[in-house]
Amino acid sequence: MILENAPALAIGIPLFAAFAVFFFGKLGKRAMKVWVVAGLLAAEVFIIWLAMDALSGISHFYAVGAQVPGIISQAGFPVRVVLVVDAVSALVALVAMSLCLLAGLFSLRFFEKKEGGEKFYSLLLLLAAGITGLSFTGDFFTMFVFLEVISISSAGLIVFFREGEGFEAGFKYLVLLAIGALFLLFGVGIFYGKYGLLNIGAIASLVGVNASFIDFTAVALIASALLLKCGSFPVHMWKPDVYQKASGIVSAVLVASGLVGIYALFRVLFLMLANTPLSAMVGWVIAILGVFSIFVGVTMALKQTSLKRLVGYAAVAETGFVLLAFGTGLAAVTSMDIFSFRAVIGGMFQLVNDGLDLGLLFLLIAAVGFVTKKKRIGEISGLAHKSPVLAVLFLIGMFAISGMPPFNGFASKIIIYESVYMASPVFSIVGILGSVMLLAIFVKVFVAIFLGPPYKGKVEVLPKSMLLVMCIFAFFILLLGLFPKQAIEGVFLPAAKALINSQAYIGGIL
Amino acid sequence: MIGFVFLAVIALAAIGIYAAMFKRNLIKIVVGINIIASAANLFLVSLGYREGGIAPIFTGAESLNMVLATPQALTLTSIVINLAVTALMLSFAIMIYRHYGSLDALKRRLKE
């Protein structure tokens, strides 16, 4: 009974927990922390259960408020909001929710002395609900609602520690995402006006047969909003600002919301354009945007002096790799050959690796700030003498993000290079150069922070909860890096199939 | 007749995008986004308009063959969401004014 409603509960539990946090906050800090962790953990358990089901081939189509998804109105179209949990949406929700849970665990010690913990956790839980909702939704209007839930709660988190300029970053983020979401609403309105439908799968089944200029306009409006959300090249400018000014914990959660944005973008594009002649052109446009994101990300990261801003630009480059891989796959979706299919698998793998690598690096920055109590990373050097664990973890994150063997970044990027090379050698070469430059940038950072004469200032002991969370990240980075074959066969292959196979998605809803 | 509504939607959206892109005052940017939101709401409501349709209110209805109320529901939701976003943006603008002493978007500190 409970498991039947798992897709709704995975969204509902964090949503309820977000508002109940204030009640538990009155009971004391310990009660509140237990409540927050319990809420995130419960949602995580439901998502793990759903993901195991979905990856073994059982997709769930959950109609909100009805027994079966295929409730048909008099005019002959589905009226219910449908939540779709197939291999790809479950995987993305799992990664994003895990990031929220781990960031939540990591932040527990931050509010030992600070006030306002319940507000922070309320926003965090709201963001978790929005992230799960955006990955499960099978309905365009619900997509708009969850996109706005994510924008509002993450804007609140960005400015949470009230460091003056943080408000500027938060304002920029909110303005851009609000305009983006309204563009999405215009696109949804166009689809509703033409088909009288909001259900993504039902619209896709009609678009595939006789696509017109109106349909492509709507797809372009929706895709532009989602590209803005995931921070690709021409609209990447909010990303470094936000990642520089937000706390490291918040940045780790924002990475999760970015992953879900990429997923939503490609779910819409693969569903809507699979049977139309435009898929090749749109695919190439996305791949070119990805290449530019890689190029701009690494070149701008080279000249940064602030570490958080540097990692922010590295995040733009990492998004570029996913866009490059999925774009190449989309370009060849009508005649799926082995290389394009491998590009999609590489993109799936890279999507998960982005979350792991960037999440670890942002949490490490937060941990370095916590043990040294310094606001500016530039004042720290020679930390490896005092805190070798942090140095080792930073090395793992740095090698993983720049695609060095035996870490996970290598496993995914090598698939992307070899498959993209078959489609366009130049793109592949830009990608390889991008990763090499990323390594050079991070070696510079590592030398500056961790090497040199021993750190003079006081260093606090790293709390066990923070260490545990970062070790979990490092464990999964190594696990995916050492056993890529098993990971691809067990997880990424079914996910890539589910992303490409629009017929299964449409068939489940109708 | 219905064509004029869509022209109004396009004009409103254009004004809003212009304000959001080219105005330097943060409050004016927020107003611009609000105008785009109004355009989106007008668009949704006008999509739901049917000539001679019966409003979906069961009390004293002439017949049960009513128009679908989905666009109205969408518009209500979108109005509520935009209210929240506007309130948040304006509160950010207040905090920016307190920090920098100005609402000019060009007098910013976060640079490349």
Coordinates of C-alpha atoms in Angstrom, one line a residue, chain A residues 74 77 79 141 144-145 148 151-153 155-156 159 162-165 167-172 174-176 178-179 182-183 185-190 192-194 196 198 236-237 240-241 244-245 300 303-304 309 313, chain B residues 9 13 17 20 26-27 29-30 33-34 36-37 39-41 43-44 47-48 50 64-65 68-71 73-75 77-78 81-82 84-85 88-93 95-96 99-100 105 107-112:
Chain A
Q74 CA -14.8 13.2 -22.5
F77 CA -7.2 12.9 -23.5
V79 CA -6.4 14.7 -17.5
F141 CA 2.6 22.5 -15.9
F144 CA 6.8 24.7 -14.3
V145 CA 5.7 24.6 -10.7
E148 CA 9.8 27.6 -9.6
S151 CA 14.3 28.6 -8.0
I152 CA 12.7 30.1 -4.9
S153 CA 14.1 27.7 -2.3
A155 CA 17.6 31.5 -4.1
G156 CA 16.8 31.6 -0.3
V159 CA 21.7 34.3 0.4
R162 CA 23.8 37.1 4.4
E163 CA 27.2 38.0 3.2
G164 CA 26.3 41.3 1.4
E165 CA 27.3 40.5 -2.1
F167 CA 22.3 39.0 -2.3
E168 CA 23.6 40.2 -5.7
A169 CA 24.2 36.7 -6.8
G170 CA 20.8 35.6 -5.4
F171 CA 19.0 38.4 -7.2
K172 CA 20.8 37.6 -10.5
L174 CA 16.3 34.6 -9.3
V175 CA 15.8 37.1 -12.1
L176 CA 17.3 34.8 -14.8
A178 CA 12.1 33.6 -13.2
I179 CA 12.3 34.9 -16.8
L182 CA 8.0 32.3 -17.8
F183 CA 9.4 31.3 -21.2
L185 CA 5.1 28.8 -19.3
F186 CA 4.6 30.4 -22.8
G187 CA 5.8 27.1 -24.4
V188 CA 3.4 25.1 -22.3
G189 CA 0.6 27.5 -23.2
I190 CA 1.4 27.0 -26.9
Y192 CA -2.0 23.6 -24.5
G193 CA -3.5 25.9 -27.1
K194 CA -2.7 23.5 -30.0
G196 CA -5.5 20.9 -25.3
L198 CA -0.4 19.1 -20.7
H236 CA 26.3 30.4 -17.8
M237 CA 27.0 33.8 -16.2
P240 CA 30.2 31.3 -11.1
D241 CA 28.6 34.2 -9.2
Q244 CA 31.3 31.9 -5.4
K245 CA 28.9 33.6 -3.0
M300 CA 37.8 31.4 -17.3
K303 CA 42.4 33.2 -14.3
Q304 CA 40.3 33.0 -11.2
R309 CA 34.5 30.9 -8.4
Y313 CA 33.6 27.7 -13.8
Chain B
V9 CA 0.3 39.2 -25.3
A13 CA 5.9 40.3 -23.3
I17 CA 11.6 41.7 -21.8
A20 CA 14.2 43.4 -17.7
L26 CA 16.6 46.7 -9.9
I27 CA 13.0 47.7 -9.1
I29 CA 13.8 44.9 -13.6
V30 CA 11.3 43.3 -11.1
I33 CA 9.4 40.5 -15.0
N34 CA 6.0 41.1 -13.6
I36 CA 6.1 39.2 -18.7
A37 CA 4.2 37.2 -16.1
A39 CA 1.5 38.4 -20.5
A40 CA 1.8 34.7 -19.7
N41 CA -1.3 34.8 -17.6
F43 CA -2.1 34.1 -22.8
L44 CA -3.3 31.2 -20.7
L47 CA -6.5 30.1 -24.6
G48 CA -9.3 28.9 -22.4
R50 CA -14.6 29.7 -25.8
L64 CA -23.5 20.1 -18.2
N65 CA -21.6 20.7 -21.4
L68 CA -12.7 22.8 -19.2
A69 CA -11.4 25.0 -16.3
T70 CA -7.7 23.9 -16.7
P71 CA -6.4 27.2 -18.1
A73 CA -6.4 26.7 -12.8
L74 CA -3.0 27.2 -14.4
T75 CA -3.4 30.9 -14.3
T77 CA -1.3 28.8 -9.8
S78 CA 1.0 30.9 -12.0
I81 CA 4.0 31.5 -7.9
N82 CA 4.8 34.9 -9.4
A84 CA 6.2 34.6 -4.3
V85 CA 9.0 35.2 -6.8
L88 CA 11.5 37.4 -2.9
M89 CA 13.1 39.6 -5.6
L90 CA 12.0 42.8 -4.0
S91 CA 13.3 41.7 -0.6
F92 CA 16.7 40.9 -2.3
A93 CA 16.6 44.4 -3.8
M95 CA 19.1 44.0 1.0
I96 CA 21.2 45.0 -2.0
H99 CA 24.7 46.8 1.2
Y100 CA 25.7 49.0 -1.7
A105 CA 22.6 47.3 -11.6
K107 CA 27.3 49.5 -9.7
R108 CA 28.0 45.9 -8.9
R109 CA 31.0 44.2 -7.3
L110 CA 30.8 40.6 -8.5
K111 CA 33.0 40.7 -11.6
E112 CA 34.6 38.3 -14.0

